[in-house]
PDB file of C-alpha atoms in Angstrom:
ATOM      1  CA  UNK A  23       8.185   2.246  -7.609  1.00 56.00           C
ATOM      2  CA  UNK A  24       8.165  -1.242  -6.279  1.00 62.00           C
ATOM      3  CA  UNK A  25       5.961  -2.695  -9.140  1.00 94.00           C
ATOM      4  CA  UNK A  26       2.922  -2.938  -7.042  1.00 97.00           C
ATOM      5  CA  UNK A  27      -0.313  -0.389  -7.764  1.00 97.00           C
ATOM      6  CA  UNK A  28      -3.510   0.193  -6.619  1.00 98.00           C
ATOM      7  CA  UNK A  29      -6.373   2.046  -7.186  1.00 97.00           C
ATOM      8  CA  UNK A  30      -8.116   4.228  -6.254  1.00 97.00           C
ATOM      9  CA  UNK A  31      -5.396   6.177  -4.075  1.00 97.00           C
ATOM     10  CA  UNK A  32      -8.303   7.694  -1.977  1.00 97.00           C
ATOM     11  CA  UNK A  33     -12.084   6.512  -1.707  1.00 96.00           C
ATOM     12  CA  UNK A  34     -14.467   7.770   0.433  1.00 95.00           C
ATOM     13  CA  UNK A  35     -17.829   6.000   0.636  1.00 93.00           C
ATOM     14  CA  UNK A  36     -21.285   5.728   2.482  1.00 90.00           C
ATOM     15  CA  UNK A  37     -22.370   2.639   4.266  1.00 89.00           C
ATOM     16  CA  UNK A  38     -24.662   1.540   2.118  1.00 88.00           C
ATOM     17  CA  UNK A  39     -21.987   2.381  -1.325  1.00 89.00           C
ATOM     18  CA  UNK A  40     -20.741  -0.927  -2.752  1.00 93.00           C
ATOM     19  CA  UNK A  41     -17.021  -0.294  -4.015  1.00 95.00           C
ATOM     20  CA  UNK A  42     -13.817  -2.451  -5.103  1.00 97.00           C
ATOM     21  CA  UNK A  43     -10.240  -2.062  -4.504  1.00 98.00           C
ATOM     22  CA  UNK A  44      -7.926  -2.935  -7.177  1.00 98.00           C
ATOM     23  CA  UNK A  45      -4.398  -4.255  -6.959  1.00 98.00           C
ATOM     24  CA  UNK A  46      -1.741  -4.904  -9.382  1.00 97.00           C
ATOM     25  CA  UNK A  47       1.466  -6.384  -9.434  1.00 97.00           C
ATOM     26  CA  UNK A  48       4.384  -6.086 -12.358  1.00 94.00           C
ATOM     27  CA  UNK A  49       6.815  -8.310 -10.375  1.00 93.00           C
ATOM     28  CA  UNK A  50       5.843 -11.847 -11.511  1.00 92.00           C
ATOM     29  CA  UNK A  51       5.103 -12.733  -7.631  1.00 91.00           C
ATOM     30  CA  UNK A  52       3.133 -16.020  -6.335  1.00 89.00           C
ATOM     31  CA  UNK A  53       1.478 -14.435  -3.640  1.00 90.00           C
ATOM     32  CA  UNK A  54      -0.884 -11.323  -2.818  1.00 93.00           C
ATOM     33  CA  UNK A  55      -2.211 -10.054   0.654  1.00 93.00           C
ATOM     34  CA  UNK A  56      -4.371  -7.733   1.684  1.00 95.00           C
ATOM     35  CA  UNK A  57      -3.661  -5.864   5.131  1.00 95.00           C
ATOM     36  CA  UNK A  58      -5.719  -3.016   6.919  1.00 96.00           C
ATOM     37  CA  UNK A  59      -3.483  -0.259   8.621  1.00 95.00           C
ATOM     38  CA  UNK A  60      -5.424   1.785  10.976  1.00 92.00           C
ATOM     39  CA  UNK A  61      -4.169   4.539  13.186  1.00 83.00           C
ATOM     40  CA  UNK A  62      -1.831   2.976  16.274  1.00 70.00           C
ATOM     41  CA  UNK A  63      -2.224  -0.360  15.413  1.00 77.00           C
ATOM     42  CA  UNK A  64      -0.118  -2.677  13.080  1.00 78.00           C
ATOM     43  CA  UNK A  65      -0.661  -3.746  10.105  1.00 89.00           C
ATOM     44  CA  UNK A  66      -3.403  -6.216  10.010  1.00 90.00           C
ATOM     45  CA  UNK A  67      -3.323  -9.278   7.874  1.00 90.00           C
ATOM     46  CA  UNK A  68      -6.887  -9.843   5.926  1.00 93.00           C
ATOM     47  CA  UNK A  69      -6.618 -12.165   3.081  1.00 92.00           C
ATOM     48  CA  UNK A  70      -3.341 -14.042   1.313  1.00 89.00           C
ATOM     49  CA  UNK A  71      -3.923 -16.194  -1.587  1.00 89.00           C
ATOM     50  CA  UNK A  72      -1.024 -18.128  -2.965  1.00 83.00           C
ATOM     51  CA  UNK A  73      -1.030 -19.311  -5.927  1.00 74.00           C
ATOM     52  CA  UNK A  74      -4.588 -17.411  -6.587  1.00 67.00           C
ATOM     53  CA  UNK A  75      -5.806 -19.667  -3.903  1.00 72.00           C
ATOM     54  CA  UNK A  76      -7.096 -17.986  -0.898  1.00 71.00           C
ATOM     55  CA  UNK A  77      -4.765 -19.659   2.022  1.00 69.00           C
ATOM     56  CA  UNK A  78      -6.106 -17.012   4.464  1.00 71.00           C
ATOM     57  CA  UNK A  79      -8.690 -14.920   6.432  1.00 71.00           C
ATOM     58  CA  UNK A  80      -7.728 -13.687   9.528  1.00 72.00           C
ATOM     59  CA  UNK A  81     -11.461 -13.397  11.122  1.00 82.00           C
ATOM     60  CA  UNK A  82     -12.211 -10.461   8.304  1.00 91.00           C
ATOM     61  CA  UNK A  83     -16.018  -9.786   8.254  1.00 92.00           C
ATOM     62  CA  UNK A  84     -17.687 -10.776   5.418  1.00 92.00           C
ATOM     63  CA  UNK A  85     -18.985  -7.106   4.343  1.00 95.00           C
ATOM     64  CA  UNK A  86     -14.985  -7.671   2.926  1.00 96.00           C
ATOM     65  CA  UNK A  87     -14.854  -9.695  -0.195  1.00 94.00           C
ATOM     66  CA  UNK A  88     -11.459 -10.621  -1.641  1.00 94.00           C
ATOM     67  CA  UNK A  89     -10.809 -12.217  -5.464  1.00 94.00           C
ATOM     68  CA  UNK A  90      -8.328 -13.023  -6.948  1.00 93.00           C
ATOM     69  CA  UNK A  91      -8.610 -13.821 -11.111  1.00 93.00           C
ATOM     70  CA  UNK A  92      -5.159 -14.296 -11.630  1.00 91.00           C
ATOM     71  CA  UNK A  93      -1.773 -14.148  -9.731  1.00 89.00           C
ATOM     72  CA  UNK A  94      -1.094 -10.733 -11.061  1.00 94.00           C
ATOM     73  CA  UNK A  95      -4.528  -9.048  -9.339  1.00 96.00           C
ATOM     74  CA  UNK A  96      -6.564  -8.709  -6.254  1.00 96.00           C
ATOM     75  CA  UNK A  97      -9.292  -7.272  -5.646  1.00 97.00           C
ATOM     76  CA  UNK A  98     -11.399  -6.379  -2.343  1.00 97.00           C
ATOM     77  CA  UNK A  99     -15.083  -5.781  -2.589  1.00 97.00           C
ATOM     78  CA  UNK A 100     -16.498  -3.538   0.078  1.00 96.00           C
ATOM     79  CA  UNK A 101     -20.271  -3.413   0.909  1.00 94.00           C
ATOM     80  CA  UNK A 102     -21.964  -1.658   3.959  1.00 93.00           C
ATOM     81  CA  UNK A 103     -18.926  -0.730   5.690  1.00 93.00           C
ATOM     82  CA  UNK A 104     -18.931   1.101   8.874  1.00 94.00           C
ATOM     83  CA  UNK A 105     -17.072   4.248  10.131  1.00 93.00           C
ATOM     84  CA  UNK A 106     -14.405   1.775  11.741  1.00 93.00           C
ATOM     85  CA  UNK A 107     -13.265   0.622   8.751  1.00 95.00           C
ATOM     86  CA  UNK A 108     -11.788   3.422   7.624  1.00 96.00           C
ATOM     87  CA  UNK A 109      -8.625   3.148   7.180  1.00 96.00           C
ATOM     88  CA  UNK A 110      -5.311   2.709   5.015  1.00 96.00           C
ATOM     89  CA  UNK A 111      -5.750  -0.338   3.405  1.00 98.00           C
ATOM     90  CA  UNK A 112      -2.359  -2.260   1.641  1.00 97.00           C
ATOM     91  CA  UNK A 113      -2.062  -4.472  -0.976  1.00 97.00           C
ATOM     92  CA  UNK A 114       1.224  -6.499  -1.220  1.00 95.00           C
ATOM     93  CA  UNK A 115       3.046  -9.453  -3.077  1.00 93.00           C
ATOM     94  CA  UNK A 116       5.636 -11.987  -2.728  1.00 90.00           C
ATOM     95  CA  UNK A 117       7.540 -14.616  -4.328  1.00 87.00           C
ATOM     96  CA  UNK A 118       6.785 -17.764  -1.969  1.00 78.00           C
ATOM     97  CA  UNK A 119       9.672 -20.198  -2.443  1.00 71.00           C
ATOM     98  CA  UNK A 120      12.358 -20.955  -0.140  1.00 60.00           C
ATOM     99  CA  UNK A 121      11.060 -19.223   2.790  1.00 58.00           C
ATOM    100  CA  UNK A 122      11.867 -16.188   1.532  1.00 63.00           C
ATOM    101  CA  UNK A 123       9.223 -13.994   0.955  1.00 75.00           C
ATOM    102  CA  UNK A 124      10.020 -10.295   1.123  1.00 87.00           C
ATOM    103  CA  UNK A 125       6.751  -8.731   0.888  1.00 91.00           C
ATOM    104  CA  UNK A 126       6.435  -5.725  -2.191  1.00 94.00           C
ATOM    105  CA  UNK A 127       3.830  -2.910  -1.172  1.00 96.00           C
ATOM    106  CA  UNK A 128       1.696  -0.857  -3.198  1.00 97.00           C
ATOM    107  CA  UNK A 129       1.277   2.581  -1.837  1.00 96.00           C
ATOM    108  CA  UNK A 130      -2.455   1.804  -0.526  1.00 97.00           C
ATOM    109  CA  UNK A 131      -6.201   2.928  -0.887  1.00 97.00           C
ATOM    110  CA  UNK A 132      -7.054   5.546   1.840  1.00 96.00           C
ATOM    111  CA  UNK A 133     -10.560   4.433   2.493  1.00 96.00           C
ATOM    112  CA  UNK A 134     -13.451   6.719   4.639  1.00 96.00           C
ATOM    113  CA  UNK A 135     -16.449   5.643   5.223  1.00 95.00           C
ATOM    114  CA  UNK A 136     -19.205   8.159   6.328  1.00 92.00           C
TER     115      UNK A 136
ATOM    116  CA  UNK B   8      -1.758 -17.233  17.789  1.00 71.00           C
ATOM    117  CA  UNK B   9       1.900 -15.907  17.333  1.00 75.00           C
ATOM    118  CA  UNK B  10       2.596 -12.175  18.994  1.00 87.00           C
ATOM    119  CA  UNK B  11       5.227  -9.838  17.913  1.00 92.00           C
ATOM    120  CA  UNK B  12       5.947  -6.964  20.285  1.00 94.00           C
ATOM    121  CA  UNK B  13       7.834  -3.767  19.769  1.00 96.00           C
ATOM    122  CA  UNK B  14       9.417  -0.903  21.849  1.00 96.00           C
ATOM    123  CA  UNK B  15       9.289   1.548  21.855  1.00 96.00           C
ATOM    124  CA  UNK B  16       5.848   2.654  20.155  1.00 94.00           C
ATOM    125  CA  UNK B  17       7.588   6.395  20.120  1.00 95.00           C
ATOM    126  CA  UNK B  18      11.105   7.668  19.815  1.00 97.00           C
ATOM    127  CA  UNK B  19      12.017  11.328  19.449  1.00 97.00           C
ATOM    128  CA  UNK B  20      15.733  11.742  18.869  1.00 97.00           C
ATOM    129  CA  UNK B  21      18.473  14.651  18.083  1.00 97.00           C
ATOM    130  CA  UNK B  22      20.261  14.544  14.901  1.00 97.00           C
ATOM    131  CA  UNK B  23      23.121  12.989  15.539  1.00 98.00           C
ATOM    132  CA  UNK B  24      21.788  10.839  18.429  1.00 98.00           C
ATOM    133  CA  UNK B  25      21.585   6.857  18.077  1.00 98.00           C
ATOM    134  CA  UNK B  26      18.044   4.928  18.127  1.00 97.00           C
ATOM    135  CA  UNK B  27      17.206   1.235  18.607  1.00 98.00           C
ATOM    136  CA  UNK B  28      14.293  -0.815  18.340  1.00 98.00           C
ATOM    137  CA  UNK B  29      13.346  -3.750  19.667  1.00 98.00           C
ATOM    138  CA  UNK B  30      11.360  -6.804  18.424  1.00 98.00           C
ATOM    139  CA  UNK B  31      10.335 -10.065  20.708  1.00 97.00           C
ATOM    140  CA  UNK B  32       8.329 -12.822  19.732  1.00 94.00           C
ATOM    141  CA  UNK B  33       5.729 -15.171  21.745  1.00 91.00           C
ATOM    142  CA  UNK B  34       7.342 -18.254  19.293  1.00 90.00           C
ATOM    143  CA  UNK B  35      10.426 -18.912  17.751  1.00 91.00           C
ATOM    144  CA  UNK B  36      10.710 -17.943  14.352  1.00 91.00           C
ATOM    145  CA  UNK B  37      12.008 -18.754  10.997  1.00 89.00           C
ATOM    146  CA  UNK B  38      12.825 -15.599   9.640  1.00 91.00           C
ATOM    147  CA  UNK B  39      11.939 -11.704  10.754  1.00 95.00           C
ATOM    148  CA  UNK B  40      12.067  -8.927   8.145  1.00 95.00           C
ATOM    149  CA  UNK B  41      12.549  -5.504   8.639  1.00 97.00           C
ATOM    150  CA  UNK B  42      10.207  -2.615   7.238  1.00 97.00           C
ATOM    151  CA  UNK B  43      10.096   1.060   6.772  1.00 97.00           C
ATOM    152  CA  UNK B  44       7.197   3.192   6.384  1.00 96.00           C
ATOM    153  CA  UNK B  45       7.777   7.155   5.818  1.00 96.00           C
ATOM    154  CA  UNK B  46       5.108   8.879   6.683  1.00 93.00           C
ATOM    155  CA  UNK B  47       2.544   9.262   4.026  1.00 91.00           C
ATOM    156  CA  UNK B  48       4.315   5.904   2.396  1.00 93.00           C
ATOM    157  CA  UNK B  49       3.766   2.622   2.660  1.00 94.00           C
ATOM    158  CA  UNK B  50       6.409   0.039   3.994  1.00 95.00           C
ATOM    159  CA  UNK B  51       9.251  -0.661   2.017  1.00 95.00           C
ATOM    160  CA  UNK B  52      11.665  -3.654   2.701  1.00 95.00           C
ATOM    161  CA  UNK B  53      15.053  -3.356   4.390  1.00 96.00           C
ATOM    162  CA  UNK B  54      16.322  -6.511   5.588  1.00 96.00           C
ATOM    163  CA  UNK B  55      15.616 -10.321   6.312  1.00 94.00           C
ATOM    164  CA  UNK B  56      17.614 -12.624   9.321  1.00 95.00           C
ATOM    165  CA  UNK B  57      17.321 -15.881   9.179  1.00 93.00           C
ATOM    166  CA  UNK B  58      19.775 -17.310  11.289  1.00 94.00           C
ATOM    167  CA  UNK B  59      20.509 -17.612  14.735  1.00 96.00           C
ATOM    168  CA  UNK B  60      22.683 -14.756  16.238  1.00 97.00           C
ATOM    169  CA  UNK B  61      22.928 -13.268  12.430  1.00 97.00           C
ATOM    170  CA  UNK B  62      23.909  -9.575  12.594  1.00 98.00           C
ATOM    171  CA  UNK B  63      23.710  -7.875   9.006  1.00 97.00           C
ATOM    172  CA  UNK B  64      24.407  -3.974   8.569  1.00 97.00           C
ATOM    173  CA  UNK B  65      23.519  -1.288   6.093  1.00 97.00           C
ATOM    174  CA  UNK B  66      25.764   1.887   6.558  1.00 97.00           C
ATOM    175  CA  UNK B  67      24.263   3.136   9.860  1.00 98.00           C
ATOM    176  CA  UNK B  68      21.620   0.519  10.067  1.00 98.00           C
ATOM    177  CA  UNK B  69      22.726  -2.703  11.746  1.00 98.00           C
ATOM    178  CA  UNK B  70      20.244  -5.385  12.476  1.00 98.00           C
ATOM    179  CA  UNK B  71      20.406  -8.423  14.741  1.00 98.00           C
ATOM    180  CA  UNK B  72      18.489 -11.562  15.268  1.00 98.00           C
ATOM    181  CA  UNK B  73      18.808 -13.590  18.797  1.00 97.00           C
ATOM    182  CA  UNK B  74      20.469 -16.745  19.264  1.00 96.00           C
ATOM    183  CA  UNK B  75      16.785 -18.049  20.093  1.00 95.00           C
ATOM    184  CA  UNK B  76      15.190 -16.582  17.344  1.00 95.00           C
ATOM    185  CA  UNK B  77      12.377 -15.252  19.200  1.00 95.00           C
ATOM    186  CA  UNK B  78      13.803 -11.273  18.965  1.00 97.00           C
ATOM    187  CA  UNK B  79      15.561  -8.694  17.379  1.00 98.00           C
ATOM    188  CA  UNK B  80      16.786  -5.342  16.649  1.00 98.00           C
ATOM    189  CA  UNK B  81      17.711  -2.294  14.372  1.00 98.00           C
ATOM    190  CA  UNK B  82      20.229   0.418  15.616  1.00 98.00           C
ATOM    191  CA  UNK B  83      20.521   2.915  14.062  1.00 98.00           C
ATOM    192  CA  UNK B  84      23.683   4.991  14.535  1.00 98.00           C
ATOM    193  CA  UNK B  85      24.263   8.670  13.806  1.00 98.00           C
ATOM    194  CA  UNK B  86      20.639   9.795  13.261  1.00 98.00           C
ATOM    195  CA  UNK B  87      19.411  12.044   9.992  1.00 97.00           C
ATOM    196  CA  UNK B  88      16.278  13.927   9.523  1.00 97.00           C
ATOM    197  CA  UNK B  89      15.818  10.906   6.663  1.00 97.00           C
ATOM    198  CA  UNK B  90      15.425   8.532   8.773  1.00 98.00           C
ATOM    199  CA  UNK B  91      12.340   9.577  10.031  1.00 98.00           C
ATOM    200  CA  UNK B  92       9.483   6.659   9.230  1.00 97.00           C
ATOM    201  CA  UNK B  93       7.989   4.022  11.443  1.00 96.00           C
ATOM    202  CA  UNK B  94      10.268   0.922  11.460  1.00 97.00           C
ATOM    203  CA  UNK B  95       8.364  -2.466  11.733  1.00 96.00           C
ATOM    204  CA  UNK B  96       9.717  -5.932  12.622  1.00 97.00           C
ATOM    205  CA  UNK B  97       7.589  -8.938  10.653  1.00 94.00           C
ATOM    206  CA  UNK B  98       8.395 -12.479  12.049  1.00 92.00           C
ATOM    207  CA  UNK B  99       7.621 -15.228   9.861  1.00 88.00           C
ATOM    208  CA  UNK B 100       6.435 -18.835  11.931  1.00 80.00           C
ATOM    209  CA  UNK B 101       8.272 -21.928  11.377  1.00 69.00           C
ATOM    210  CA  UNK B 102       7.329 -23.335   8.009  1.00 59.00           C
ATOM    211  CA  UNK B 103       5.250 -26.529   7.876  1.00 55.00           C
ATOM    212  CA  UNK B 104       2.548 -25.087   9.132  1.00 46.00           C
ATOM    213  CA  UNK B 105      -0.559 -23.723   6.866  1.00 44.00           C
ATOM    214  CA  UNK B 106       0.772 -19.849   7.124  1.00 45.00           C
ATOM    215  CA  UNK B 107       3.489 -20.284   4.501  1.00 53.00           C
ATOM    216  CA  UNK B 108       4.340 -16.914   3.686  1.00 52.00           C
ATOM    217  CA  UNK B 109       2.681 -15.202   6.423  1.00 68.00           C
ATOM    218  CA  UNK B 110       4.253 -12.695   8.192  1.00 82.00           C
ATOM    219  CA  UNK B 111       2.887 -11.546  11.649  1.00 89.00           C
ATOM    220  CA  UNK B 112       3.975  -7.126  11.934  1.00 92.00           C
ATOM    221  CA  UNK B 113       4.708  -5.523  15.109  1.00 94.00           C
ATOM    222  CA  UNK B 114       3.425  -2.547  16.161  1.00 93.00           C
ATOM    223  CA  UNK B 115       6.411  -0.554  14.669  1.00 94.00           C
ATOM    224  CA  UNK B 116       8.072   2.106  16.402  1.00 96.00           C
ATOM    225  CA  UNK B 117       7.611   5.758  15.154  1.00 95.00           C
ATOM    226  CA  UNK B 118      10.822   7.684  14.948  1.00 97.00           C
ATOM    227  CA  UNK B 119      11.246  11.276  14.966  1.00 97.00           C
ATOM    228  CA  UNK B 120      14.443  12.909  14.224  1.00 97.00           C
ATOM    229  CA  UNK B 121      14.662  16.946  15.504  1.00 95.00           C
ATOM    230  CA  UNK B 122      17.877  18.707  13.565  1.00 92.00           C
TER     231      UNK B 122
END
């Protein structure tokens, strides 16, 4: 296990559902990021807050809603979604310091949207 | 914005056969990690470079970072049927800027290993 979870494993939802993503991390990290990872394409950086700031949003639309309470959880709201989104979605942490940041997955929330 | 390219996207392989992977980048970079994703998994840390013309190795794995620090590889020698994942390269930008920590992901290449 690397010490990162998330739940739940699999969701699938309509467009008009409202749901949250939940991550966790056990590893005393800094920093948590939220990437998308969609069929052929790479992994697709969505949110990073450091220090439970929010330091990034790489153009995500705004029917995705991250927060962050505390440095050990993120969360990402989802409201009317559309079939594209589907997708693999990743939660990860690091410990920002040095320039060394070796990023810890959690094994993801398989997200369909109908 | 910065780019990271891979190649290949596929690679099908006997056992036994060597496989390398390639990772360039549109800017020079700080560091570039190495991930690998089995499928059904999610990506789980190999390696890191940081410097120029480093070369680190992990039994059959051996990784290397260019003397500009704009590309790299993995080579992977002797093939097994457990190496079969997708591999990504992650370069990290220069630090200084405002993406401290960020890490841009190539494409990743998928390989397949046939006993």
């Amino acid at each position: 296990e690397t010490g990162v979870t998330q739940t739940p494993r699999h969701l699938v939802m309509g467009m008009t559902n409202k749901k949250s993503l939940k991550c966790e991390q056990h590893l005393g990290h800094n920093a948590m990021y939220w990437y998308k990872q969609s069929a052929k394409k790479p992994l697709e950086l969505m949110f990073v807050y450091n220090f439970k700031e929010q330091t990034e949003n790489n153009s995500v639309p705004s029917r995705f809603s991250p927060e962050c309470p505390n440095s050990s959880h993120l969360f990402l709201h989802l409201h009317t979604l559309q079939p594209e989104d589907s997708a693999l979605y990743l939660c990860a942490s690091s410990q920002v310091s040095g320039g060394y940041n070796e990023q810890f997955f959690g094994p993801g929330t398989r997200l369909t949207v109908l | 914005g910065q780019q990271v390219m891979q190649i290949p996207q596929y690679q099908h392989v006997q056992e036994g056969e060597d496989f390398t992977t390639y990772c360039n980048s549109s800017t020079t970079l700080s560091n570039i990690q190495w991930y690998k994703q089995r499928p059904g998994g999610h990506p789980v840390f190999l390696i890191q470079l940081v410097k120029s013309g480093e070369v680190k190795k992990q039994k059959r794995l051996t990784f290397q970072f260019g003397e500009a620090k704009k590309n790299s590889s993995l080579h992977i020698t002797a093939t097994q049927t457990t190496d079969v994942g997708t591999y990504f390269c992650a370069g990290r930008a220069n630090a200084g800027g405002t993406s401290y920590g960020k890490l841009t992901f190539g494409q990743g290449t998928i390989l397949t290993v046939h006993p």
